């Protein structure tokens, strides 16, 4: 929701816009934006029509799993107009992905896209055949848990990236302010010295005129 952290918000917004412009995504996609800054950037131009829902006040505290679950539940409800169970069912055709900033280092972050798997994706997974699943509700529960876990991971990565970017932005601002203070101090001292010199010259000239 807050600025003063460099271009971290525009990084995700630009990645989302590139995704929306790609192929069939331009007519079939819906966007849920978390954070006021990214929402404002996404509302510019034709991209505002893609926004289905938005959330704010998420980053006031450290990310937690409860917040991720609440966001996922609201997103699924907004997108499908139905329960999460029906939206993630094997016969559902919707596909989801999350775009977020992943932390690389204190000076680097990168916008990354990660797919979120539905129950149909899990059923078609080759690795899943290794397990015997008797209860049909297990896959549904796992699909919901998997999406919430991935969103929680994205929130944690984005939070770390934002803190690092904010620290670097404040460090750069402090350095720039220090440089400006140094330059202004030099200018002030030079101006003060020039004024003193002019006053001394006037005094000397006046004294010389009286002696003459």
Short mmCIF file of N, CA, C and O in Angstrom, two decimals, residues 18-109:
data_model
loop_
_atom_site.label_atom_id
_atom_site.label_comp_id
_atom_site.label_asym_id
_atom_site.label_seq_id
_atom_site.Cartn_x
_atom_site.Cartn_y
_atom_site.Cartn_z
N UNK A 18 2.34 -7.35 -19.26
CA UNK A 18 2.93 -8.17 -20.34
C UNK A 18 2.18 -9.49 -20.47
O UNK A 18 1.93 -9.97 -21.59
N UNK A 19 1.80 -10.08 -19.36
CA UNK A 19 1.06 -11.35 -19.39
C UNK A 19 -0.31 -11.15 -20.02
O UNK A 19 -0.76 -11.98 -20.82
N UNK A 20 -0.98 -10.06 -19.67
CA UNK A 20 -2.31 -9.81 -20.20
C UNK A 20 -2.29 -9.55 -21.70
O UNK A 20 -3.25 -9.85 -22.41
N UNK A 21 -1.22 -8.99 -22.18
CA UNK A 21 -1.11 -8.69 -23.61
C UNK A 21 -0.75 -9.92 -24.45
O UNK A 21 -0.83 -9.88 -25.67
N UNK A 22 -0.34 -10.98 -23.78
CA UNK A 22 0.15 -12.16 -24.49
C UNK A 22 -1.01 -13.04 -24.96
O UNK A 22 -1.73 -13.62 -24.14
N UNK A 23 -1.19 -13.17 -26.25
CA UNK A 23 -2.11 -14.13 -26.84
C UNK A 23 -3.53 -14.03 -26.34
O UNK A 23 -4.11 -12.94 -26.22
N UNK A 24 -4.10 -15.17 -25.98
CA UNK A 24 -5.50 -15.25 -25.59
C UNK A 24 -5.73 -14.67 -24.20
O UNK A 24 -6.87 -14.45 -23.79
N UNK A 25 -4.66 -14.39 -23.44
CA UNK A 25 -4.82 -13.83 -22.10
C UNK A 25 -5.53 -12.49 -22.14
O UNK A 25 -6.17 -12.07 -21.17
N UNK A 26 -5.44 -11.80 -23.28
CA UNK A 26 -5.99 -10.45 -23.38
C UNK A 26 -7.51 -10.43 -23.27
O UNK A 26 -8.10 -9.42 -22.92
N UNK A 27 -8.15 -11.53 -23.58
CA UNK A 27 -9.61 -11.55 -23.57
C UNK A 27 -10.20 -12.49 -22.53
O UNK A 27 -11.39 -12.46 -22.27
N UNK A 28 -9.38 -13.32 -21.92
CA UNK A 28 -9.93 -14.35 -21.03
C UNK A 28 -9.48 -14.21 -19.58
O UNK A 28 -9.92 -14.99 -18.74
N UNK A 29 -8.64 -13.25 -19.28
CA UNK A 29 -8.05 -13.19 -17.94
C UNK A 29 -8.80 -12.23 -17.03
O UNK A 29 -9.41 -11.25 -17.47
N UNK A 30 -8.72 -12.53 -15.74
CA UNK A 30 -9.20 -11.64 -14.69
C UNK A 30 -8.06 -11.45 -13.70
O UNK A 30 -7.25 -12.35 -13.49
N UNK A 31 -8.01 -10.27 -13.09
CA UNK A 31 -6.90 -9.92 -12.20
C UNK A 31 -7.44 -9.54 -10.83
O UNK A 31 -8.40 -8.78 -10.71
N UNK A 32 -6.80 -10.09 -9.81
CA UNK A 32 -7.06 -9.68 -8.43
C UNK A 32 -5.77 -9.05 -7.92
O UNK A 32 -4.72 -9.69 -7.93
N UNK A 33 -5.84 -7.79 -7.50
CA UNK A 33 -4.65 -7.03 -7.11
C UNK A 33 -4.60 -6.90 -5.60
O UNK A 33 -5.60 -6.54 -4.97
N UNK A 34 -3.44 -7.18 -5.04
CA UNK A 34 -3.22 -6.99 -3.60
C UNK A 34 -2.30 -5.79 -3.43
O UNK A 34 -1.14 -5.82 -3.85
N UNK A 35 -2.81 -4.74 -2.81
CA UNK A 35 -2.01 -3.54 -2.57
C UNK A 35 -2.52 -2.35 -3.37
O UNK A 35 -2.87 -2.48 -4.54
N UNK A 36 -2.56 -1.17 -2.72
CA UNK A 36 -3.09 0.02 -3.37
C UNK A 36 -2.21 0.52 -4.50
O UNK A 36 -2.70 0.98 -5.53
N UNK A 37 -0.89 0.45 -4.32
CA UNK A 37 0.02 0.99 -5.32
C UNK A 37 -0.11 0.23 -6.65
O UNK A 37 -0.21 0.83 -7.72
N UNK A 38 -0.10 -1.09 -6.59
CA UNK A 38 -0.23 -1.89 -7.81
C UNK A 38 -1.61 -1.71 -8.42
O UNK A 38 -1.76 -1.71 -9.65
N UNK A 39 -2.62 -1.56 -7.58
CA UNK A 39 -3.98 -1.38 -8.11
C UNK A 39 -4.08 -0.08 -8.91
O UNK A 39 -4.67 -0.05 -10.00
N UNK A 40 -3.50 1.00 -8.40
CA UNK A 40 -3.53 2.28 -9.11
C UNK A 40 -2.81 2.16 -10.45
O UNK A 40 -3.27 2.68 -11.48
N UNK A 41 -1.68 1.46 -10.46
CA UNK A 41 -0.93 1.29 -11.71
C UNK A 41 -1.67 0.43 -12.71
O UNK A 41 -1.63 0.68 -13.92
N UNK A 42 -2.38 -0.59 -12.22
CA UNK A 42 -3.12 -1.47 -13.12
C UNK A 42 -4.39 -0.82 -13.66
O UNK A 42 -4.92 -1.23 -14.69
N UNK A 43 -4.88 0.20 -12.98
CA UNK A 43 -6.10 0.87 -13.42
C UNK A 43 -5.87 1.86 -14.55
O UNK A 43 -6.82 2.42 -15.07
N UNK A 44 -4.62 2.08 -14.91
CA UNK A 44 -4.32 3.02 -15.98
C UNK A 44 -4.55 2.36 -17.34
O UNK A 44 -4.12 1.24 -17.57
N UNK A 45 -5.22 3.07 -18.21
CA UNK A 45 -5.43 2.56 -19.56
C UNK A 45 -6.45 1.44 -19.61
O UNK A 45 -7.38 1.36 -18.80
N UNK A 46 -6.26 0.55 -20.57
CA UNK A 46 -7.24 -0.52 -20.81
C UNK A 46 -7.17 -1.63 -19.79
O UNK A 46 -8.06 -2.50 -19.73
N UNK A 47 -6.16 -1.65 -18.93
CA UNK A 47 -5.99 -2.77 -18.00
C UNK A 47 -6.97 -2.72 -16.84
O UNK A 47 -7.12 -3.71 -16.12
N UNK A 48 -7.61 -1.60 -16.62
CA UNK A 48 -8.56 -1.51 -15.50
C UNK A 48 -9.75 -2.44 -15.69
O UNK A 48 -10.40 -2.84 -14.71
N UNK A 49 -10.03 -2.80 -16.94
CA UNK A 49 -11.17 -3.69 -17.20
C UNK A 49 -10.89 -5.13 -16.77
O UNK A 49 -11.81 -5.94 -16.65
N UNK A 50 -9.62 -5.47 -16.53
CA UNK A 50 -9.28 -6.83 -16.12
C UNK A 50 -9.45 -7.04 -14.62
O UNK A 50 -9.52 -8.17 -14.16
N UNK A 51 -9.47 -5.96 -13.85
CA UNK A 51 -9.48 -6.06 -12.39
C UNK A 51 -10.85 -6.52 -11.91
O UNK A 51 -11.86 -5.86 -12.12
N UNK A 52 -10.86 -7.68 -11.27
CA UNK A 52 -12.10 -8.23 -10.71
C UNK A 52 -12.27 -7.85 -9.25
O UNK A 52 -13.37 -7.59 -8.78
N UNK A 53 -11.16 -7.83 -8.51
CA UNK A 53 -11.20 -7.50 -7.09
C UNK A 53 -9.83 -7.00 -6.67
O UNK A 53 -8.84 -7.17 -7.39
N UNK A 54 -9.78 -6.35 -5.52
CA UNK A 54 -8.51 -5.86 -4.98
C UNK A 54 -8.57 -5.91 -3.47
O UNK A 54 -9.65 -5.97 -2.87
N UNK A 55 -7.41 -5.91 -2.86
CA UNK A 55 -7.32 -5.94 -1.40
C UNK A 55 -6.20 -5.01 -0.96
O UNK A 55 -5.22 -4.83 -1.69
N UNK A 56 -6.37 -4.41 0.20
CA UNK A 56 -5.33 -3.56 0.75
C UNK A 56 -5.16 -3.85 2.24
O UNK A 56 -5.81 -4.75 2.78
N UNK A 57 -4.28 -3.11 2.87
CA UNK A 57 -3.97 -3.29 4.29
C UNK A 57 -3.40 -4.68 4.60
O UNK A 57 -3.42 -5.12 5.75
N UNK A 58 -2.92 -5.36 3.57
CA UNK A 58 -2.37 -6.71 3.77
C UNK A 58 -0.95 -6.64 4.31
O UNK A 58 -0.54 -7.45 5.13
N UNK A 59 -0.17 -5.64 3.87
CA UNK A 59 1.23 -5.58 4.24
C UNK A 59 1.53 -4.80 5.50
O UNK A 59 2.70 -4.50 5.78
N UNK A 60 0.50 -4.43 6.27
CA UNK A 60 0.75 -3.67 7.50
C UNK A 60 1.49 -4.51 8.53
O UNK A 60 2.24 -4.00 9.35
N UNK A 61 1.26 -5.81 8.50
CA UNK A 61 1.92 -6.72 9.42
C UNK A 61 2.68 -7.77 8.61
O UNK A 61 2.52 -7.88 7.39
N UNK A 62 3.50 -8.53 9.30
CA UNK A 62 4.23 -9.59 8.62
C UNK A 62 3.24 -10.61 8.04
O UNK A 62 2.20 -10.88 8.63
N UNK A 63 3.55 -11.19 6.87
CA UNK A 63 2.64 -12.17 6.26
C UNK A 63 2.38 -13.35 7.19
O UNK A 63 3.27 -13.80 7.91
N UNK A 64 1.17 -13.85 7.16
CA UNK A 64 0.82 -15.04 7.93
C UNK A 64 -0.13 -15.90 7.12
O UNK A 64 -0.77 -15.43 6.17
N UNK A 65 -0.22 -17.16 7.50
CA UNK A 65 -1.00 -18.11 6.72
C UNK A 65 -2.49 -17.82 6.78
O UNK A 65 -3.22 -18.07 5.81
N UNK A 66 -2.95 -17.28 7.90
CA UNK A 66 -4.37 -16.96 8.03
C UNK A 66 -4.78 -15.90 7.01
O UNK A 66 -5.85 -16.00 6.39
N UNK A 67 -3.93 -14.89 6.82
CA UNK A 67 -4.23 -13.85 5.82
C UNK A 67 -4.24 -14.44 4.41
O UNK A 67 -5.09 -14.08 3.59
N UNK A 68 -3.29 -15.34 4.15
CA UNK A 68 -3.25 -15.97 2.83
C UNK A 68 -4.52 -16.78 2.57
O UNK A 68 -5.08 -16.73 1.46
N UNK A 69 -4.99 -17.51 3.56
CA UNK A 69 -6.22 -18.30 3.40
C UNK A 69 -7.42 -17.39 3.14
O UNK A 69 -8.27 -17.69 2.30
N UNK A 70 -7.49 -16.27 3.86
CA UNK A 70 -8.61 -15.34 3.68
C UNK A 70 -8.58 -14.75 2.27
O UNK A 70 -9.63 -14.60 1.63
N UNK A 71 -7.39 -14.42 1.79
CA UNK A 71 -7.27 -13.85 0.44
C UNK A 71 -7.68 -14.86 -0.61
O UNK A 71 -8.43 -14.55 -1.54
N UNK A 72 -7.21 -16.10 -0.47
CA UNK A 72 -7.55 -17.14 -1.45
C UNK A 72 -9.05 -17.40 -1.47
O UNK A 72 -9.66 -17.51 -2.55
N UNK A 73 -9.66 -17.47 -0.32
CA UNK A 73 -11.10 -17.72 -0.25
C UNK A 73 -11.87 -16.60 -0.94
O UNK A 73 -12.82 -16.85 -1.68
N UNK A 74 -11.46 -15.35 -0.70
CA UNK A 74 -12.14 -14.21 -1.31
C UNK A 74 -11.90 -14.17 -2.81
O UNK A 74 -12.82 -13.86 -3.59
N UNK A 75 -10.69 -14.49 -3.24
CA UNK A 75 -10.38 -14.50 -4.66
C UNK A 75 -11.21 -15.53 -5.40
O UNK A 75 -11.80 -15.25 -6.46
N UNK A 76 -11.27 -16.72 -4.87
CA UNK A 76 -12.05 -17.78 -5.51
C UNK A 76 -13.52 -17.42 -5.57
O UNK A 76 -14.21 -17.70 -6.57
N UNK A 77 -14.02 -16.81 -4.52
CA UNK A 77 -15.42 -16.41 -4.50
C UNK A 77 -15.70 -15.31 -5.52
O UNK A 77 -16.69 -15.34 -6.25
N UNK A 78 -14.78 -14.34 -5.62
CA UNK A 78 -14.97 -13.23 -6.56
C UNK A 78 -14.88 -13.70 -8.01
O UNK A 78 -15.65 -13.29 -8.87
N UNK A 79 -13.93 -14.57 -8.28
CA UNK A 79 -13.71 -15.01 -9.65
C UNK A 79 -14.80 -15.95 -10.14
O UNK A 79 -15.22 -15.89 -11.30
N UNK A 80 -15.23 -16.84 -9.25
CA UNK A 80 -16.17 -17.86 -9.71
C UNK A 80 -17.61 -17.57 -9.40
O UNK A 80 -18.52 -18.13 -10.03
N UNK A 81 -17.84 -16.69 -8.43
CA UNK A 81 -19.20 -16.45 -8.03
C UNK A 81 -19.82 -17.67 -7.37
O UNK A 81 -21.03 -17.74 -7.17
N UNK A 82 -18.98 -18.64 -7.05
CA UNK A 82 -19.45 -19.88 -6.44
C UNK A 82 -18.49 -20.22 -5.32
O UNK A 82 -17.58 -19.48 -5.01
N UNK A 83 -18.68 -21.37 -4.75
CA UNK A 83 -17.78 -21.79 -3.68
C UNK A 83 -16.44 -22.21 -4.25
O UNK A 83 -16.31 -22.51 -5.44
N UNK A 84 -15.43 -22.21 -3.39
CA UNK A 84 -14.10 -22.63 -3.83
C UNK A 84 -14.12 -24.08 -4.29
O UNK A 84 -13.39 -24.46 -5.21
N UNK A 85 -14.97 -24.89 -3.67
CA UNK A 85 -15.04 -26.31 -4.03
C UNK A 85 -15.44 -26.49 -5.49
O UNK A 85 -14.83 -27.25 -6.23
N UNK A 86 -16.45 -25.75 -5.94
CA UNK A 86 -16.90 -25.87 -7.32
C UNK A 86 -15.88 -25.29 -8.29
O UNK A 86 -15.68 -25.81 -9.39
N UNK A 87 -15.20 -24.23 -7.86
CA UNK A 87 -14.25 -23.58 -8.76
C UNK A 87 -13.01 -24.43 -8.98
O UNK A 87 -12.38 -24.36 -10.03
N UNK A 88 -12.64 -25.24 -7.99
CA UNK A 88 -11.45 -26.06 -8.10
C UNK A 88 -11.74 -27.50 -8.49
O UNK A 88 -10.85 -28.34 -8.51
N UNK A 89 -13.00 -27.80 -8.78
CA UNK A 89 -13.40 -29.17 -9.10
C UNK A 89 -12.71 -29.65 -10.38
O UNK A 89 -12.26 -28.86 -11.19
N UNK A 90 -12.64 -30.98 -10.57
CA UNK A 90 -11.96 -31.52 -11.76
C UNK A 90 -12.54 -31.03 -13.07
O UNK A 90 -11.83 -30.90 -14.06
N UNK A 91 -13.85 -30.77 -13.10
CA UNK A 91 -14.46 -30.34 -14.36
C UNK A 91 -14.31 -28.83 -14.61
O UNK A 91 -14.67 -28.34 -15.67
N UNK A 92 -13.78 -28.10 -13.64
CA UNK A 92 -13.60 -26.66 -13.81
C UNK A 92 -12.51 -26.38 -14.84
O UNK A 92 -11.53 -27.11 -14.96
N UNK A 93 -12.68 -25.30 -15.58
CA UNK A 93 -11.75 -24.98 -16.66
C UNK A 93 -10.85 -23.79 -16.33
O UNK A 93 -9.94 -23.48 -17.08
N UNK A 94 -11.10 -23.13 -15.25
CA UNK A 94 -10.29 -21.96 -14.90
C UNK A 94 -8.89 -22.37 -14.46
O UNK A 94 -8.70 -23.42 -13.85
N UNK A 95 -7.93 -21.53 -14.77
CA UNK A 95 -6.55 -21.74 -14.35
C UNK A 95 -6.05 -20.50 -13.64
O UNK A 95 -6.45 -19.39 -13.97
N UNK A 96 -5.20 -20.70 -12.67
CA UNK A 96 -4.75 -19.59 -11.84
C UNK A 96 -3.22 -19.52 -11.84
O UNK A 96 -2.53 -20.53 -11.98
N UNK A 97 -2.73 -18.31 -11.66
CA UNK A 97 -1.31 -18.11 -11.43
C UNK A 97 -1.14 -16.87 -10.57
O UNK A 97 -2.01 -16.00 -10.53
N UNK A 98 -0.03 -16.81 -9.87
CA UNK A 98 0.25 -15.68 -8.99
C UNK A 98 1.52 -14.98 -9.47
O UNK A 98 2.50 -15.63 -9.82
N UNK A 99 1.46 -13.66 -9.54
CA UNK A 99 2.60 -12.84 -9.93
C UNK A 99 3.09 -12.10 -8.69
O UNK A 99 2.30 -11.42 -8.02
N UNK A 100 4.36 -12.22 -8.41
CA UNK A 100 4.89 -11.59 -7.19
C UNK A 100 6.38 -11.31 -7.37
O UNK A 100 7.03 -11.82 -8.28
N UNK A 101 6.91 -10.48 -6.49
CA UNK A 101 8.34 -10.19 -6.48
C UNK A 101 9.06 -11.23 -5.64
O UNK A 101 8.72 -11.42 -4.46
N UNK A 102 10.02 -11.90 -6.22
CA UNK A 102 10.80 -12.87 -5.47
C UNK A 102 12.13 -12.24 -5.05
O UNK A 102 12.76 -11.50 -5.81
N UNK A 103 12.52 -12.50 -3.83
CA UNK A 103 13.73 -11.89 -3.25
C UNK A 103 14.97 -12.58 -3.79
O UNK A 103 15.10 -13.80 -3.72
N UNK A 104 15.89 -11.77 -4.35
CA UNK A 104 17.16 -12.29 -4.85
C UNK A 104 18.31 -11.90 -3.94
O UNK A 104 19.12 -12.74 -3.55
N UNK A 105 18.38 -10.63 -3.61
CA UNK A 105 19.41 -10.12 -2.72
C UNK A 105 18.91 -8.78 -2.18
O UNK A 105 17.82 -8.32 -2.53
N UNK A 106 19.72 -8.14 -1.35
CA UNK A 106 19.32 -6.85 -0.80
C UNK A 106 19.20 -5.78 -1.89
O UNK A 106 18.53 -4.76 -1.69
N UNK A 107 19.81 -6.01 -3.02
CA UNK A 107 19.77 -5.02 -4.09
C UNK A 107 19.01 -5.51 -5.32
O UNK A 107 18.94 -4.80 -6.32
N UNK A 108 18.44 -6.70 -5.25
CA UNK A 108 17.80 -7.26 -6.44
C UNK A 108 16.55 -8.04 -6.09
O UNK A 108 16.53 -8.79 -5.10
N UNK A 109 15.50 -7.83 -6.88
CA UNK A 109 14.28 -8.61 -6.81
C UNK A 109 13.80 -8.84 -8.23
O UNK A 109 14.22 -8.15 -9.16
#
